[in-house]
């Protein structure tokens, strides 16, 4: 449950909307994996959401293309990007 994840997170929540068949999503996953230590430093929880398995959440968040990243801070959407996001941009979102 997305609302539960956001409510229980102590800091930021970075939602990664992806699909297994999406090539750019696989590249985004590599970037996010490289940022795991940075995410911990900035108290950011990375939550991967497979849109094929969680269509309702993708619709609720109005995800129209993949990959889509959504940064939630204090329960509100602070940043959102569809398409491959660069490492530096994601780090700035976490700060």
Short mmCIF file of N, CA, C and O in Angstrom, two decimals:
data_model
loop_
_atom_site.label_atom_id
_atom_site.label_comp_id
_atom_site.label_asym_id
_atom_site.label_seq_id
_atom_site.Cartn_x
_atom_site.Cartn_y
_atom_site.Cartn_z
N UNK A 1 0.85 -1.18 0.00
CA UNK A 1 0.00 0.00 0.00
C UNK A 1 0.89 1.25 0.00
O UNK A 1 1.68 1.46 0.92
N UNK A 2 0.74 2.06 -1.00
CA UNK A 2 1.58 3.23 -1.19
C UNK A 2 1.42 4.25 -0.06
O UNK A 2 2.40 4.79 0.44
N UNK A 3 0.21 4.48 0.38
CA UNK A 3 -0.02 5.44 1.46
C UNK A 3 0.65 4.98 2.75
O UNK A 3 1.20 5.79 3.49
N UNK A 4 0.63 3.68 2.99
CA UNK A 4 1.27 3.13 4.19
C UNK A 4 2.79 3.31 4.14
O UNK A 4 3.41 3.68 5.12
N UNK A 5 3.38 3.06 2.97
CA UNK A 5 4.82 3.24 2.81
C UNK A 5 5.20 4.69 3.07
O UNK A 5 6.14 4.99 3.80
N UNK A 6 4.45 5.61 2.49
CA UNK A 6 4.74 7.04 2.67
C UNK A 6 4.56 7.45 4.13
O UNK A 6 5.34 8.24 4.66
N UNK A 7 3.58 6.91 4.80
CA UNK A 7 3.31 7.27 6.19
C UNK A 7 4.40 6.74 7.13
O UNK A 7 4.74 7.38 8.11
N UNK A 8 4.93 5.56 6.83
CA UNK A 8 5.91 4.94 7.71
C UNK A 8 7.34 5.41 7.46
O UNK A 8 8.21 5.20 8.30
N UNK A 9 7.58 6.04 6.32
CA UNK A 9 8.94 6.48 6.01
C UNK A 9 9.34 7.64 6.91
O UNK A 9 8.57 8.57 7.12
N UNK A 10 10.56 7.55 7.46
CA UNK A 10 11.05 8.62 8.33
C UNK A 10 11.54 9.81 7.53
O UNK A 10 11.54 10.93 8.03
N UNK A 11 11.96 9.59 6.32
CA UNK A 11 12.51 10.67 5.50
C UNK A 11 11.82 10.73 4.16
O UNK A 11 10.61 10.61 4.05
N UNK A 12 12.63 10.88 3.13
CA UNK A 12 12.14 10.96 1.76
C UNK A 12 11.80 9.57 1.23
O UNK A 12 12.37 8.58 1.68
N UNK A 13 10.91 9.53 0.25
CA UNK A 13 10.60 8.28 -0.44
C UNK A 13 10.74 8.54 -1.93
O UNK A 13 10.10 9.45 -2.47
N UNK A 14 11.60 7.76 -2.58
CA UNK A 14 11.76 7.85 -4.03
C UNK A 14 11.05 6.67 -4.66
O UNK A 14 11.44 5.52 -4.45
N UNK A 15 10.00 6.95 -5.40
CA UNK A 15 9.21 5.91 -6.06
C UNK A 15 9.76 5.70 -7.46
O UNK A 15 9.85 6.66 -8.24
N UNK A 16 10.11 4.48 -7.78
CA UNK A 16 10.64 4.13 -9.09
C UNK A 16 9.60 3.26 -9.79
O UNK A 16 9.46 2.08 -9.48
N UNK A 17 8.87 3.86 -10.74
CA UNK A 17 7.89 3.12 -11.51
C UNK A 17 8.58 2.54 -12.73
O UNK A 17 9.20 3.27 -13.51
N UNK A 18 8.49 1.21 -12.89
CA UNK A 18 9.22 0.51 -13.94
C UNK A 18 8.42 -0.68 -14.43
O UNK A 18 7.38 -1.04 -13.87
N UNK A 19 8.93 -1.30 -15.50
CA UNK A 19 8.42 -2.59 -15.98
C UNK A 19 9.61 -3.43 -16.40
O UNK A 19 10.63 -2.89 -16.86
N UNK A 20 9.50 -4.74 -16.26
CA UNK A 20 10.60 -5.64 -16.60
C UNK A 20 10.98 -5.55 -18.07
O UNK A 20 12.14 -5.73 -18.43
N UNK A 21 10.01 -5.26 -18.94
CA UNK A 21 10.25 -5.23 -20.39
C UNK A 21 10.81 -3.90 -20.87
O UNK A 21 11.14 -3.73 -22.04
N UNK A 22 10.98 -2.93 -19.98
CA UNK A 22 11.39 -1.57 -20.33
C UNK A 22 12.92 -1.43 -20.26
O UNK A 22 13.50 -1.49 -19.19
N UNK A 23 13.55 -1.22 -21.41
CA UNK A 23 15.00 -1.07 -21.47
C UNK A 23 15.53 0.10 -20.65
O UNK A 23 16.45 -0.07 -19.85
N UNK A 24 14.97 1.32 -20.83
CA UNK A 24 15.43 2.44 -20.01
C UNK A 24 15.23 2.21 -18.51
O UNK A 24 15.99 2.72 -17.69
N UNK A 25 14.23 1.43 -18.15
CA UNK A 25 13.99 1.12 -16.73
C UNK A 25 15.16 0.32 -16.15
O UNK A 25 15.55 0.52 -15.00
N UNK A 26 15.73 -0.58 -16.96
CA UNK A 26 16.87 -1.36 -16.50
C UNK A 26 18.08 -0.45 -16.28
O UNK A 26 18.82 -0.61 -15.32
N UNK A 27 18.27 0.54 -17.16
CA UNK A 27 19.36 1.50 -16.98
C UNK A 27 19.12 2.34 -15.72
O UNK A 27 20.06 2.63 -14.98
N UNK A 28 17.85 2.73 -15.49
CA UNK A 28 17.53 3.52 -14.30
C UNK A 28 17.79 2.70 -13.05
O UNK A 28 18.28 3.23 -12.04
N UNK A 29 17.50 1.41 -13.10
CA UNK A 29 17.74 0.53 -11.94
C UNK A 29 19.23 0.50 -11.58
O UNK A 29 19.57 0.49 -10.39
N UNK A 30 20.10 0.48 -12.58
CA UNK A 30 21.55 0.48 -12.32
C UNK A 30 21.94 1.78 -11.61
O UNK A 30 22.69 1.76 -10.62
N UNK A 31 21.43 2.90 -12.09
CA UNK A 31 21.73 4.19 -11.47
C UNK A 31 21.25 4.22 -10.02
O UNK A 31 21.97 4.64 -9.12
N UNK A 32 20.03 3.75 -9.79
CA UNK A 32 19.48 3.74 -8.42
C UNK A 32 20.29 2.82 -7.52
O UNK A 32 20.51 3.13 -6.35
N UNK A 33 20.73 1.69 -8.05
CA UNK A 33 21.56 0.77 -7.26
C UNK A 33 22.86 1.46 -6.84
O UNK A 33 23.31 1.32 -5.70
N UNK A 34 23.45 2.22 -7.76
CA UNK A 34 24.68 2.94 -7.45
C UNK A 34 24.46 4.02 -6.40
O UNK A 34 25.39 4.43 -5.72
N UNK A 35 23.22 4.47 -6.24
CA UNK A 35 22.90 5.54 -5.30
C UNK A 35 22.38 5.04 -3.95
O UNK A 35 21.93 5.84 -3.13
N UNK A 36 22.45 3.74 -3.69
CA UNK A 36 21.90 3.21 -2.44
C UNK A 36 22.57 3.83 -1.21
O UNK A 36 21.88 4.18 -0.25
N UNK A 37 23.91 3.97 -1.23
CA UNK A 37 24.60 4.57 -0.08
C UNK A 37 24.22 6.04 0.06
O UNK A 37 24.04 6.54 1.18
N UNK A 38 24.10 6.75 -1.05
CA UNK A 38 23.70 8.16 -1.02
C UNK A 38 22.29 8.29 -0.46
O UNK A 38 22.00 9.19 0.33
N UNK A 39 21.41 7.38 -0.87
CA UNK A 39 20.04 7.41 -0.37
C UNK A 39 20.01 7.23 1.15
O UNK A 39 19.28 7.93 1.85
N UNK A 40 20.82 6.32 1.64
CA UNK A 40 20.89 6.10 3.09
C UNK A 40 21.40 7.35 3.80
O UNK A 40 20.88 7.74 4.85
N UNK A 41 22.40 7.99 3.21
CA UNK A 41 22.97 9.22 3.78
C UNK A 41 21.91 10.31 3.90
O UNK A 41 21.89 11.05 4.88
N UNK A 42 21.05 10.41 2.91
CA UNK A 42 20.01 11.45 2.90
C UNK A 42 18.66 10.94 3.39
O UNK A 42 17.63 11.57 3.16
N UNK A 43 18.67 9.79 4.07
CA UNK A 43 17.45 9.23 4.67
C UNK A 43 16.33 9.10 3.64
O UNK A 43 15.21 9.55 3.86
N UNK A 44 16.69 8.51 2.50
CA UNK A 44 15.73 8.33 1.41
C UNK A 44 15.48 6.85 1.19
O UNK A 44 16.41 6.08 0.97
N UNK A 45 14.23 6.47 1.23
CA UNK A 45 13.81 5.10 0.96
C UNK A 45 13.47 5.00 -0.52
O UNK A 45 12.66 5.78 -1.02
N UNK A 46 14.11 4.05 -1.23
CA UNK A 46 13.81 3.82 -2.64
C UNK A 46 12.82 2.67 -2.74
O UNK A 46 13.10 1.57 -2.25
N UNK A 47 11.68 2.93 -3.36
CA UNK A 47 10.63 1.92 -3.50
C UNK A 47 10.41 1.66 -4.99
O UNK A 47 10.04 2.58 -5.73
N UNK A 48 10.67 0.43 -5.41
CA UNK A 48 10.45 0.05 -6.81
C UNK A 48 9.02 -0.45 -6.96
O UNK A 48 8.56 -1.28 -6.18
N UNK A 49 8.33 0.07 -7.99
CA UNK A 49 6.94 -0.31 -8.23
C UNK A 49 6.80 -0.79 -9.66
O UNK A 49 6.91 0.00 -10.60
N UNK A 50 6.55 -2.08 -9.82
CA UNK A 50 6.35 -2.66 -11.15
C UNK A 50 4.94 -2.32 -11.60
O UNK A 50 3.96 -2.75 -10.98
N UNK A 51 4.83 -1.54 -12.67
CA UNK A 51 3.51 -1.06 -13.10
C UNK A 51 2.63 -2.20 -13.62
O UNK A 51 1.40 -2.08 -13.58
N UNK A 52 3.23 -3.29 -14.08
CA UNK A 52 2.43 -4.43 -14.53
C UNK A 52 1.77 -5.14 -13.36
O UNK A 52 0.68 -5.68 -13.49
N UNK A 53 2.45 -5.14 -12.21
CA UNK A 53 1.91 -5.79 -11.01
C UNK A 53 1.04 -4.85 -10.17
O UNK A 53 0.24 -5.32 -9.36
N UNK A 54 1.24 -3.55 -10.33
CA UNK A 54 0.55 -2.56 -9.49
C UNK A 54 -0.07 -1.46 -10.35
O UNK A 54 0.25 -0.28 -10.21
N UNK A 55 -0.96 -1.87 -11.24
CA UNK A 55 -1.59 -0.93 -12.18
C UNK A 55 -2.36 0.18 -11.46
O UNK A 55 -2.35 1.33 -11.88
N UNK A 56 -3.01 -0.16 -10.36
CA UNK A 56 -3.82 0.82 -9.63
C UNK A 56 -2.94 1.94 -9.06
O UNK A 56 -3.30 3.12 -9.13
N UNK A 57 -1.78 1.59 -8.52
CA UNK A 57 -0.87 2.61 -7.98
C UNK A 57 -0.35 3.49 -9.11
O UNK A 57 -0.28 4.71 -8.98
N UNK A 58 0.00 2.87 -10.24
CA UNK A 58 0.49 3.64 -11.38
C UNK A 58 -0.59 4.61 -11.87
O UNK A 58 -0.28 5.77 -12.18
N UNK A 59 -1.83 4.18 -11.90
CA UNK A 59 -2.92 5.07 -12.31
C UNK A 59 -3.12 6.19 -11.28
O UNK A 59 -3.29 7.35 -11.64
N UNK A 60 -3.08 5.83 -10.01
CA UNK A 60 -3.25 6.81 -8.93
C UNK A 60 -2.18 7.90 -9.03
O UNK A 60 -2.46 9.07 -8.81
N UNK A 61 -0.96 7.51 -9.40
CA UNK A 61 0.14 8.46 -9.50
C UNK A 61 0.29 9.04 -10.91
O UNK A 61 1.24 9.74 -11.19
N UNK A 62 -0.66 8.73 -11.78
CA UNK A 62 -0.71 9.25 -13.15
C UNK A 62 0.59 8.99 -13.92
O UNK A 62 1.14 9.88 -14.57
N UNK A 63 1.07 7.76 -13.83
CA UNK A 63 2.27 7.36 -14.55
C UNK A 63 1.86 7.00 -15.98
O UNK A 63 1.09 6.06 -16.19
N UNK A 64 2.36 7.77 -16.95
CA UNK A 64 2.00 7.56 -18.35
C UNK A 64 3.15 6.99 -19.17
O UNK A 64 2.93 6.44 -20.25
N UNK A 65 4.39 7.14 -18.69
CA UNK A 65 5.54 6.60 -19.42
C UNK A 65 6.57 6.10 -18.42
O UNK A 65 6.54 6.46 -17.25
N UNK A 66 7.48 5.26 -18.94
CA UNK A 66 8.46 4.61 -18.08
C UNK A 66 9.87 4.91 -18.56
O UNK A 66 10.07 5.07 -19.75
N UNK A 67 10.83 4.92 -17.64
CA UNK A 67 10.63 4.92 -16.19
C UNK A 67 10.10 6.27 -15.71
O UNK A 67 10.28 7.28 -16.38
N UNK A 68 9.45 6.27 -14.57
CA UNK A 68 9.02 7.50 -13.92
C UNK A 68 9.52 7.45 -12.47
O UNK A 68 9.30 6.45 -11.78
N UNK A 69 10.18 8.51 -12.06
CA UNK A 69 10.62 8.65 -10.67
C UNK A 69 9.80 9.75 -10.01
O UNK A 69 9.58 10.81 -10.61
N UNK A 70 9.37 9.50 -8.78
CA UNK A 70 8.62 10.49 -8.01
C UNK A 70 9.26 10.59 -6.63
O UNK A 70 9.35 9.58 -5.91
N UNK A 71 9.72 11.78 -6.26
CA UNK A 71 10.31 12.01 -4.94
C UNK A 71 9.24 12.60 -4.03
O UNK A 71 8.64 13.64 -4.35
N UNK A 72 9.00 11.92 -2.92
CA UNK A 72 8.02 12.38 -1.94
C UNK A 72 8.77 12.85 -0.70
O UNK A 72 9.56 12.10 -0.13
N UNK A 73 8.54 14.10 -0.32
CA UNK A 73 9.13 14.66 0.90
C UNK A 73 8.01 15.19 1.77
O UNK A 73 7.14 15.91 1.29
N UNK A 74 8.03 14.81 3.03
CA UNK A 74 6.99 15.23 3.97
C UNK A 74 5.59 14.93 3.45
O UNK A 74 4.67 15.73 3.60
N UNK A 75 5.45 13.79 2.77
CA UNK A 75 4.14 13.36 2.29
C UNK A 75 3.67 14.04 1.02
O UNK A 75 2.59 13.74 0.51
N UNK A 76 4.48 14.95 0.47
CA UNK A 76 4.10 15.68 -0.74
C UNK A 76 5.08 15.38 -1.86
O UNK A 76 6.27 15.18 -1.63
N UNK A 77 4.59 15.40 -3.10
CA UNK A 77 5.47 15.19 -4.25
C UNK A 77 6.35 16.42 -4.42
O UNK A 77 5.86 17.53 -4.61
N UNK A 78 7.67 16.21 -4.32
CA UNK A 78 8.62 17.31 -4.44
C UNK A 78 9.23 17.36 -5.84
O UNK A 78 9.55 18.44 -6.34
N UNK A 79 9.43 16.19 -6.46
CA UNK A 79 10.02 16.11 -7.79
C UNK A 79 9.40 14.94 -8.53
O UNK A 79 9.00 13.95 -7.91
N UNK A 80 9.38 15.07 -9.85
CA UNK A 80 8.84 13.99 -10.68
C UNK A 80 9.50 14.07 -12.04
O UNK A 80 9.66 15.17 -12.59
N UNK A 81 9.88 12.92 -12.58
CA UNK A 81 10.47 12.89 -13.91
C UNK A 81 10.12 11.59 -14.61
O UNK A 81 10.28 10.52 -14.05
N UNK A 82 9.67 11.71 -15.84
CA UNK A 82 9.47 10.55 -16.71
C UNK A 82 10.66 10.48 -17.64
O UNK A 82 11.19 11.50 -18.07
N UNK A 83 11.08 9.27 -17.95
CA UNK A 83 12.28 9.08 -18.75
C UNK A 83 13.47 8.88 -17.83
O UNK A 83 13.38 9.05 -16.62
N UNK A 84 14.58 8.53 -18.41
CA UNK A 84 15.79 8.23 -17.65
C UNK A 84 16.29 9.47 -16.91
O UNK A 84 16.51 10.51 -17.52
N UNK A 85 16.44 9.36 -15.60
CA UNK A 85 16.92 10.47 -14.77
C UNK A 85 18.41 10.31 -14.52
O UNK A 85 18.88 9.20 -14.27
N UNK A 86 19.13 11.42 -14.59
CA UNK A 86 20.57 11.38 -14.35
C UNK A 86 20.87 11.29 -12.85
O UNK A 86 20.11 11.78 -12.01
N UNK A 87 22.00 10.68 -12.57
CA UNK A 87 22.42 10.45 -11.19
C UNK A 87 22.48 11.77 -10.40
O UNK A 87 21.97 11.86 -9.28
N UNK A 88 23.07 12.80 -10.98
CA UNK A 88 23.21 14.09 -10.29
C UNK A 88 21.87 14.71 -9.94
O UNK A 88 21.71 15.30 -8.86
N UNK A 89 20.90 14.58 -10.84
CA UNK A 89 19.56 15.12 -10.57
C UNK A 89 18.91 14.39 -9.39
O UNK A 89 18.30 15.01 -8.52
N UNK A 90 19.06 13.07 -9.37
CA UNK A 90 18.45 12.29 -8.29
C UNK A 90 19.09 12.65 -6.94
O UNK A 90 18.39 12.79 -5.94
N UNK A 91 20.41 12.82 -6.93
CA UNK A 91 21.09 13.20 -5.70
C UNK A 91 20.56 14.55 -5.21
O UNK A 91 20.30 14.73 -4.01
N UNK A 92 20.39 15.51 -6.11
CA UNK A 92 19.85 16.83 -5.71
C UNK A 92 18.45 16.68 -5.12
O UNK A 92 18.10 17.39 -4.17
N UNK A 93 17.66 15.79 -5.66
CA UNK A 93 16.32 15.56 -5.11
C UNK A 93 16.39 15.07 -3.67
O UNK A 93 15.57 15.42 -2.84
N UNK A 94 17.38 14.23 -3.39
CA UNK A 94 17.50 13.63 -2.05
C UNK A 94 17.94 14.64 -1.00
O UNK A 94 17.63 14.47 0.17
N UNK A 95 18.64 15.68 -1.40
CA UNK A 95 19.21 16.64 -0.44
C UNK A 95 18.16 17.51 0.19
O UNK A 95 17.13 17.78 -0.31
#
